[in-house]
Amino acid sequence: MTTRILPAVGDPDAARSVMTLLSQLPDAEPAPPVADSTQLVDALARLAAVSVDELPEVVLVHERIGPVPALELVREVALRFPAVGTVLISADASPVLFSAAMDSGARGLVTLPLGYEELASRVQAAAQWSTGVRRHLGAGAERPTGPGGTVVTVSGAKGGVGTTVTAVHLALAARASGRTVALVDMDLQNGDIASYLDVQFRRSVADLSTIADISPRVLQDAVYLHETGLSLLLAPAEGERGEEVTDRAARQIVSALRGRHDVVVVDCGSRLDSANAAAVEMADTALLVTTPDVVAVRAAKRTVRMWERLQVRKAEDTVTLVNRHHRSTEIQPPLVQKITGTRIASVAVPAHFKELSAVVDAGRLHELDAKSTVKQALWALAGELGLVGAPAADTPGAPGKQLARAGDRGSLGLRRRTGGR
């Protein structure tokens, strides 16, 4: 059987050395190496969108890959693409690194300088493991999103464009369909999800920032279970504590939440820092919210270009939502798409803020009337992003099932509008 291998090696000399040895392996089909973590994840995501069977059996990750550290990249690949066997290449052969690599999800460790026998052995073992997993999964008709669900980040082109309102209602729509949903406030200095949902809770995302291994019990203690069924991980009340949340911590937190929920919605606010940049990079869908005015659209373009320069997200992999849209405005969604180079959501949220003012002032955004055109648009957007659907385990006693039976006229309207997505 042919073993497909995708090397992730940033250094050109190291890449040539790896490719030389891979070309000597029997029944091996090495792909051209990718130079950084972003290219690797993008390549795997494109293949996974077609079928699990299109993914390579083995991914080789060199220790000097960037911008994401090698162990973090191994962890992300293992979580998002569990049918791929990942092998770490490193000059460090210590038991500490070996243990860390295994904890991150690697299927093997190859030491530098590379040797044929060791490389062949590790690749063969990873390929056999990958084949067994795919056999267990079957044909793999569904896209692997990790042991849990989908991560969607919601970022604002600038402050005041409706980022938090969008994030909250995407999460509510997914929850009303019966899915388990985590809503994370990654706007670490100015997060307002607690205010929008009338929540007072002393735990926050900052409390998880120093924990090396986030166990289910630790995560449960930090998460607030809202009356709607949403699991809320809030921003710290003291904005300066936001600096405690590093990119590494953000990756671990999002990965832990993804492992226990069908959908994870992350409110990233309008400010880019290392934590929410990490969330945007690892998200299945990155949503950018703007309003149809010159200042906001320019800010959206700046954000997209900055994401590209920092290798956080490509423009074509970003979805832009036009909020407060009106037919009479000069700037329409097609123009926003042309300016930003992103994909525009087919749903545009109408400019009806009066529908929101009462529930926003009361801190009861979840009680927005189902007849609201704003709510209908945002829930239709949830359907477009694939957040609305039947839960993976449709058991009669599941909380999501009870919520769906209790009925939400907004969710019923969404099913009529989107054809049951």
Coordinates of C-alpha atoms in Angstrom, one line a residue:
M1 CA 0.0 0.0 0.0
T2 CA 1.3 3.5 -0.9
T3 CA 1.9 5.8 2.1
R4 CA 1.3 9.4 1.4
I5 CA 3.6 11.7 3.4
L6 CA 3.4 15.5 3.8
P7 CA 6.6 17.1 5.3
A8 CA 6.3 20.4 7.1
V9 CA 9.9 21.8 7.1
G10 CA 10.7 25.5 7.0
D11 CA 14.5 25.3 6.5
P12 CA 15.3 24.6 2.8
D13 CA 18.4 22.5 3.6
A14 CA 16.5 20.4 6.1
A15 CA 13.7 20.0 3.6
R16 CA 16.1 18.7 0.9
S17 CA 17.5 16.2 3.4
V18 CA 14.1 15.0 4.4
M19 CA 12.9 14.6 0.8
T20 CA 16.0 12.7 -0.1
L21 CA 15.4 10.1 2.5
L22 CA 11.6 10.0 1.9
S23 CA 12.2 9.3 -1.8
Q24 CA 14.2 6.1 -0.8
L25 CA 11.4 4.7 1.4
P26 CA 9.5 1.8 -0.3
D27 CA 5.9 2.5 -1.3
A28 CA 6.2 6.1 -0.2
E29 CA 4.6 9.0 -2.0
P30 CA 6.1 12.2 -0.5
A31 CA 4.3 15.5 -1.3
P32 CA 6.3 18.7 -1.8
P33 CA 7.2 20.1 1.6
V34 CA 5.2 23.0 3.1
A35 CA 7.2 25.8 4.6
D36 CA 5.1 26.9 7.6
S37 CA 2.3 25.9 9.9
T38 CA -0.3 27.9 8.1
Q39 CA 0.4 26.2 4.8
L40 CA 0.2 22.8 6.5
V41 CA -3.1 23.4 8.2
D42 CA -4.6 25.0 5.0
A43 CA -3.4 22.0 2.9
L44 CA -4.9 19.5 5.2
A45 CA -8.2 21.4 5.5
R46 CA -8.6 21.5 1.7
L47 CA -8.0 17.8 1.5
A48 CA -10.3 17.0 4.4
A49 CA -13.1 19.1 2.8
V50 CA -13.1 16.5 0.0
S51 CA -12.8 13.3 2.0
V52 CA -10.8 11.8 4.9
D53 CA -9.4 9.4 2.3
E54 CA -7.7 12.4 0.6
L55 CA -5.6 13.2 3.6
P56 CA -2.0 12.0 3.8
E57 CA -1.4 9.0 6.1
V58 CA 1.7 10.7 7.7
V59 CA 2.7 14.3 8.4
L60 CA 6.3 15.1 9.3
V61 CA 6.7 18.2 11.5
H62 CA 10.2 19.6 11.8
E63 CA 11.2 21.2 15.2
R64 CA 12.0 24.6 13.6
I65 CA 8.6 25.0 11.8
G66 CA 6.9 28.3 12.4
P67 CA 5.1 30.5 13.2
V68 CA 3.3 28.0 15.4
P69 CA 5.7 26.0 17.6
A70 CA 6.2 22.4 16.6
L71 CA 4.4 20.8 19.6
E72 CA 1.5 23.1 19.3
L73 CA 1.2 22.3 15.6
V74 CA 1.3 18.6 16.3
R75 CA -1.5 19.1 18.8
E76 CA -3.6 21.0 16.4
V77 CA -3.2 18.5 13.6
A78 CA -4.0 15.7 16.0
L79 CA -7.2 17.4 17.1
R80 CA -8.5 18.7 13.8
F81 CA -7.4 15.7 11.6
P82 CA -7.4 12.7 13.9
A83 CA -7.0 10.2 11.0
V84 CA -3.5 11.6 10.2
G85 CA -0.4 10.1 11.9
T86 CA 2.0 12.9 12.9
V87 CA 5.7 12.4 13.4
L88 CA 8.0 15.0 15.0
I89 CA 11.5 15.6 13.8
S90 CA 13.8 17.0 16.5
A91 CA 17.5 17.0 17.6
D92 CA 16.3 16.6 21.2
A93 CA 15.9 12.9 22.0
S94 CA 15.3 13.4 25.7
P95 CA 12.5 11.5 27.5
V96 CA 10.9 14.9 28.4
L97 CA 10.4 15.8 24.8
F98 CA 9.3 12.4 23.9
S99 CA 6.6 12.5 26.6
A100 CA 5.6 16.0 25.5
A101 CA 5.3 14.9 21.9
M102 CA 3.2 11.9 22.8
D103 CA 0.9 14.1 25.0
S104 CA 0.5 16.4 22.0
G105 CA -0.7 13.6 19.8
A106 CA 2.4 12.6 17.9
R107 CA 2.7 9.0 16.7
G108 CA 6.5 9.0 16.8
L109 CA 9.7 11.0 17.2
V110 CA 12.6 10.9 14.7
T111 CA 15.9 12.4 15.9
L112 CA 18.3 14.5 14.0
P113 CA 20.5 13.9 12.1
L114 CA 18.0 11.8 10.2
G115 CA 18.7 8.1 9.7
Y116 CA 17.0 5.9 7.1
E117 CA 16.1 3.0 9.4
E118 CA 14.6 5.2 12.1
L119 CA 12.7 7.3 9.7
A120 CA 11.3 4.3 7.9
S121 CA 10.3 2.7 11.1
R122 CA 8.4 5.7 12.5
V123 CA 6.7 6.5 9.2
Q124 CA 5.6 2.9 8.8
A125 CA 4.2 2.8 12.4
A126 CA 2.3 6.1 11.9
A127 CA 0.9 5.0 8.5
Q128 CA -0.4 1.7 10.0
W129 CA -2.0 3.6 12.8
S130 CA -3.6 6.0 10.4
T131 CA -4.9 3.2 8.2
G132 CA -6.5 1.5 11.3
V133 CA -8.2 4.7 12.3
R134 CA -9.7 5.3 8.8
R135 CA -10.8 1.7 8.7
H136 CA -12.6 2.3 12.1
L137 CA -14.1 5.5 10.8
G138 CA -15.4 3.9 7.6
A139 CA -15.4 5.8 4.4
G140 CA -15.1 9.1 6.2
A141 CA -17.9 11.1 4.6
E142 CA -17.7 13.8 7.2
R143 CA -15.0 16.4 7.4
P144 CA -12.9 15.8 10.5
T145 CA -13.0 18.7 12.9
G146 CA -11.4 17.1 15.8
P147 CA -12.9 15.2 18.8
G148 CA -15.7 17.6 19.3
G149 CA -16.9 20.2 16.9
T150 CA -16.5 23.4 14.9
V151 CA -14.7 26.5 16.0
V152 CA -16.0 29.9 14.7
T153 CA -14.3 33.2 15.6
V154 CA -16.1 36.5 15.3
S155 CA -13.9 39.6 14.9
G156 CA -14.9 43.2 14.4
A157 CA -13.4 45.5 11.8
K158 CA -13.6 48.2 14.4
G159 CA -15.4 48.7 17.7
G160 CA -19.1 49.1 17.7
V161 CA -19.9 47.1 14.5
G162 CA -21.9 44.4 16.3
T163 CA -19.3 41.7 17.0
T164 CA -20.6 40.5 20.3
V165 CA -24.3 40.6 19.3
T166 CA -23.3 38.4 16.3
A167 CA -21.3 36.0 18.4
V168 CA -24.1 35.6 21.0
H169 CA -26.8 34.9 18.4
L170 CA -24.7 32.4 16.4
A171 CA -24.2 30.5 19.7
L172 CA -27.9 30.7 20.6
A173 CA -28.9 29.4 17.1
A174 CA -26.6 26.5 17.3
R175 CA -27.8 25.7 20.9
A176 CA -31.5 25.9 19.9
S177 CA -30.8 23.2 17.2
G178 CA -29.7 20.8 20.0
R179 CA -25.9 21.1 19.8
T180 CA -23.6 21.6 22.8
V181 CA -22.2 25.1 22.5
A182 CA -19.4 27.0 24.2
L183 CA -19.3 30.8 23.8
V184 CA -15.8 32.3 24.6
D185 CA -15.1 36.0 25.3
M186 CA -11.6 36.4 23.9
D187 CA -12.0 40.2 23.8
L188 CA -9.7 40.1 26.8
Q189 CA -9.8 43.8 27.8
N190 CA -13.2 44.9 26.8
G191 CA -15.3 41.8 26.7
D192 CA -19.1 42.4 27.2
I193 CA -20.7 38.9 26.8
A194 CA -21.4 38.9 30.6
S195 CA -23.2 42.2 30.3
Y196 CA -25.2 41.1 27.3
L197 CA -26.4 37.9 29.0
D198 CA -26.8 39.3 32.5
V199 CA -24.1 37.1 34.1
Q200 CA -22.0 37.7 37.2
F201 CA -19.3 35.0 37.5
R202 CA -15.8 35.3 39.1
R203 CA -14.1 32.8 36.9
S204 CA -12.7 33.8 33.5
V205 CA -10.5 32.7 30.6
A206 CA -7.5 34.2 32.5
D207 CA -7.9 31.5 35.2
L208 CA -7.0 28.9 32.7
S209 CA -4.0 30.7 31.3
T210 CA -1.4 29.2 33.6
I211 CA -2.7 25.6 33.6
A212 CA -0.5 23.3 31.5
D213 CA -3.1 20.5 31.2
I214 CA -6.7 21.6 31.2
S215 CA -8.7 18.6 32.5
P216 CA -12.5 18.3 32.1
R217 CA -12.9 19.2 35.9
V218 CA -10.7 22.3 35.6
L219 CA -12.6 23.4 32.5
Q220 CA -16.0 22.8 34.2
D221 CA -15.0 25.0 37.1
A222 CA -14.1 27.9 34.8
V223 CA -17.2 27.7 32.6
Y224 CA -20.5 29.3 33.5
L225 CA -23.6 27.3 32.4
H226 CA -26.1 29.9 31.3
E227 CA -29.9 29.4 31.5
T228 CA -30.0 29.1 27.7
G229 CA -27.7 26.0 27.9
L230 CA -24.7 27.9 26.6
S231 CA -21.3 27.2 28.3
L232 CA -19.8 30.6 28.8
L233 CA -16.1 31.3 29.3
L234 CA -15.9 35.0 30.1
A235 CA -13.3 37.7 29.7
P236 CA -11.6 38.8 33.0
A237 CA -13.3 41.6 34.9
E238 CA -10.0 43.3 35.3
G239 CA -8.8 44.1 31.8
E240 CA -5.2 44.0 32.6
R241 CA -5.4 40.3 33.4
G242 CA -6.0 39.8 29.7
E243 CA -2.2 39.9 29.2
E244 CA -1.9 36.6 31.1
V245 CA -3.6 34.8 28.2
T246 CA -0.8 33.9 25.8
D247 CA -1.2 32.4 22.3
R248 CA -0.2 29.0 23.8
A249 CA -2.9 29.3 26.5
A250 CA -5.5 30.3 23.9
R251 CA -4.7 27.3 21.8
Q252 CA -5.0 25.0 24.7
I253 CA -8.3 26.6 25.9
V254 CA -9.9 26.5 22.5
S255 CA -8.7 22.9 21.9
A256 CA -10.1 21.8 25.3
L257 CA -13.5 23.4 24.6
R258 CA -13.6 21.9 21.1
G259 CA -13.1 18.5 22.7
R260 CA -16.2 18.8 24.8
H261 CA -18.6 20.8 22.6
D262 CA -20.1 20.5 19.1
V263 CA -19.7 24.2 18.4
V264 CA -17.3 26.8 19.9
V265 CA -18.0 30.4 19.1
V266 CA -15.2 32.8 20.0
D267 CA -15.8 36.6 20.3
C268 CA -12.4 38.1 19.4
G269 CA -13.5 41.8 19.6
S270 CA -11.8 44.3 17.3
R271 CA -8.3 44.3 18.8
L272 CA -5.7 41.8 17.6
D273 CA -3.4 40.3 20.3
S274 CA -1.5 37.0 20.4
A275 CA -4.4 35.1 22.1
N276 CA -7.2 35.9 19.7
A277 CA -4.8 35.7 16.7
A278 CA -4.2 32.1 17.7
A279 CA -7.9 31.5 17.9
V280 CA -8.5 33.0 14.5
E281 CA -5.7 30.9 13.0
M282 CA -7.0 27.6 14.3
A283 CA -10.7 28.3 13.6
D284 CA -12.7 26.4 11.1
T285 CA -14.4 29.6 10.1
A286 CA -13.2 33.2 10.7
L287 CA -16.0 35.7 10.5
L288 CA -15.2 39.4 10.2
V289 CA -18.0 41.8 11.0
T290 CA -18.2 45.3 9.4
T291 CA -20.8 48.0 8.7
P292 CA -21.4 49.5 5.3
D293 CA -19.6 52.8 5.8
V294 CA -16.2 54.0 4.6
V295 CA -14.4 53.9 7.9
A296 CA -15.5 50.4 8.9
V297 CA -14.8 48.9 5.5
R298 CA -11.3 50.5 5.5
A299 CA -10.8 49.0 8.9
A300 CA -11.9 45.6 7.6
K301 CA -9.4 45.8 4.8
R302 CA -6.6 46.7 7.3
T303 CA -7.6 43.8 9.5
V304 CA -7.5 41.3 6.6
R305 CA -4.2 42.6 5.3
M306 CA -2.7 42.4 8.8
W307 CA -3.9 38.8 9.2
E308 CA -2.2 38.0 6.0
R309 CA 1.1 39.7 6.9
L310 CA 1.2 37.9 10.3
Q311 CA 0.2 34.6 8.6
V312 CA -2.9 34.4 10.8
R313 CA -5.5 34.0 8.0
K314 CA -5.7 34.4 4.3
A315 CA -8.3 36.8 2.9
E316 CA -10.0 34.1 0.8
D317 CA -10.4 32.0 3.9
T318 CA -12.3 34.8 5.7
V319 CA -16.0 35.4 5.7
T320 CA -17.2 39.0 6.0
L321 CA -20.6 39.8 7.4
V322 CA -22.2 43.2 6.6
N323 CA -24.1 44.4 9.6
R324 CA -26.7 47.3 9.7
H325 CA -27.3 46.9 6.0
H326 CA -29.8 49.0 4.1
R327 CA -30.6 49.1 0.4
S328 CA -30.1 52.8 0.2
T329 CA -26.5 52.8 1.5
E330 CA -23.9 53.5 -1.1
I331 CA -21.6 50.7 0.0
Q332 CA -23.2 47.3 -0.8
P333 CA -21.9 43.8 0.0
P334 CA -20.4 43.2 -3.5
L335 CA -18.2 46.3 -3.0
V336 CA -17.1 45.1 0.4
Q337 CA -16.1 41.8 -1.1
K338 CA -14.1 43.6 -3.8
I339 CA -12.3 45.9 -1.4
T340 CA -11.4 43.2 1.3
G341 CA -10.9 40.2 -1.0
T342 CA -12.9 38.1 1.4
R343 CA -16.0 35.9 0.9
I344 CA -19.2 37.8 1.7
A345 CA -21.9 36.0 3.7
S346 CA -25.0 35.7 1.7
V347 CA -26.9 37.1 4.7
A348 CA -26.7 40.8 5.5
V349 CA -28.0 41.9 8.9
P350 CA -30.6 44.8 8.5
A351 CA -30.2 48.1 10.2
H352 CA -32.9 47.7 12.8
F353 CA -31.1 48.6 16.1
K354 CA -34.4 49.6 17.7
E355 CA -35.3 45.9 17.9
L356 CA -32.2 45.3 20.0
S357 CA -32.1 48.3 22.3
A358 CA -34.5 47.0 25.0
V359 CA -32.9 43.6 25.4
V360 CA -29.4 45.1 25.2
D361 CA -30.1 47.6 27.9
A362 CA -31.7 44.9 30.1
G363 CA -28.8 42.5 29.6
R364 CA -31.2 39.9 28.1
L365 CA -30.0 39.6 24.5
H366 CA -31.1 36.0 24.5
E367 CA -34.7 37.2 24.9
L368 CA -34.8 39.0 21.6
D369 CA -38.2 38.5 19.9
A370 CA -38.2 35.7 17.3
K371 CA -40.0 38.2 14.9
S372 CA -36.9 40.4 15.0
T373 CA -35.4 40.7 11.5
V374 CA -32.0 41.1 13.1
K375 CA -32.4 37.7 14.9
Q376 CA -33.8 36.0 11.8
A377 CA -30.8 37.2 9.8
L378 CA -28.2 36.1 12.4
W379 CA -29.8 32.7 12.8
A380 CA -29.9 32.3 9.0
L381 CA -26.2 33.2 9.1
A382 CA -25.7 30.3 11.6
G383 CA -27.3 28.0 9.1
E384 CA -25.1 29.3 6.3
L385 CA -22.0 28.6 8.4
G386 CA -23.1 25.1 9.2
L387 CA -23.7 25.7 12.9
V388 CA -27.3 24.6 12.9
G389 CA -28.2 21.0 12.7
A390 CA -29.0 17.8 14.6
P391 CA -26.7 16.9 17.5
A392 CA -24.2 14.1 17.0
A393 CA -26.0 12.0 19.7
D394 CA -29.7 12.5 19.3
T395 CA -30.9 11.0 22.6
P396 CA -34.4 11.6 24.0
G397 CA -33.2 12.9 27.3
A398 CA -30.4 15.2 26.0
P399 CA -30.7 18.8 27.1
G400 CA -30.5 20.1 23.5
K401 CA -33.4 17.8 22.5
Q402 CA -35.5 19.2 25.3
L403 CA -34.6 22.8 24.2
A404 CA -35.5 22.0 20.6
R405 CA -38.9 20.5 21.7
A406 CA -39.6 23.5 23.9
G407 CA -39.6 25.5 20.7
D408 CA -38.1 28.7 19.6
R409 CA -40.0 30.5 16.9
G410 CA -36.7 32.0 15.6
S411 CA -35.3 28.5 15.0
L412 CA -38.5 27.4 13.3
G413 CA -38.3 30.4 11.1
L414 CA -34.7 29.6 10.3
R415 CA -35.5 26.1 9.2
R416 CA -38.1 27.5 6.8
R417 CA -35.7 30.1 5.4
T418 CA -32.7 27.9 4.9
G419 CA -34.3 24.7 3.8
G420 CA -33.6 22.8 7.1
R421 CA -29.9 23.3 7.4

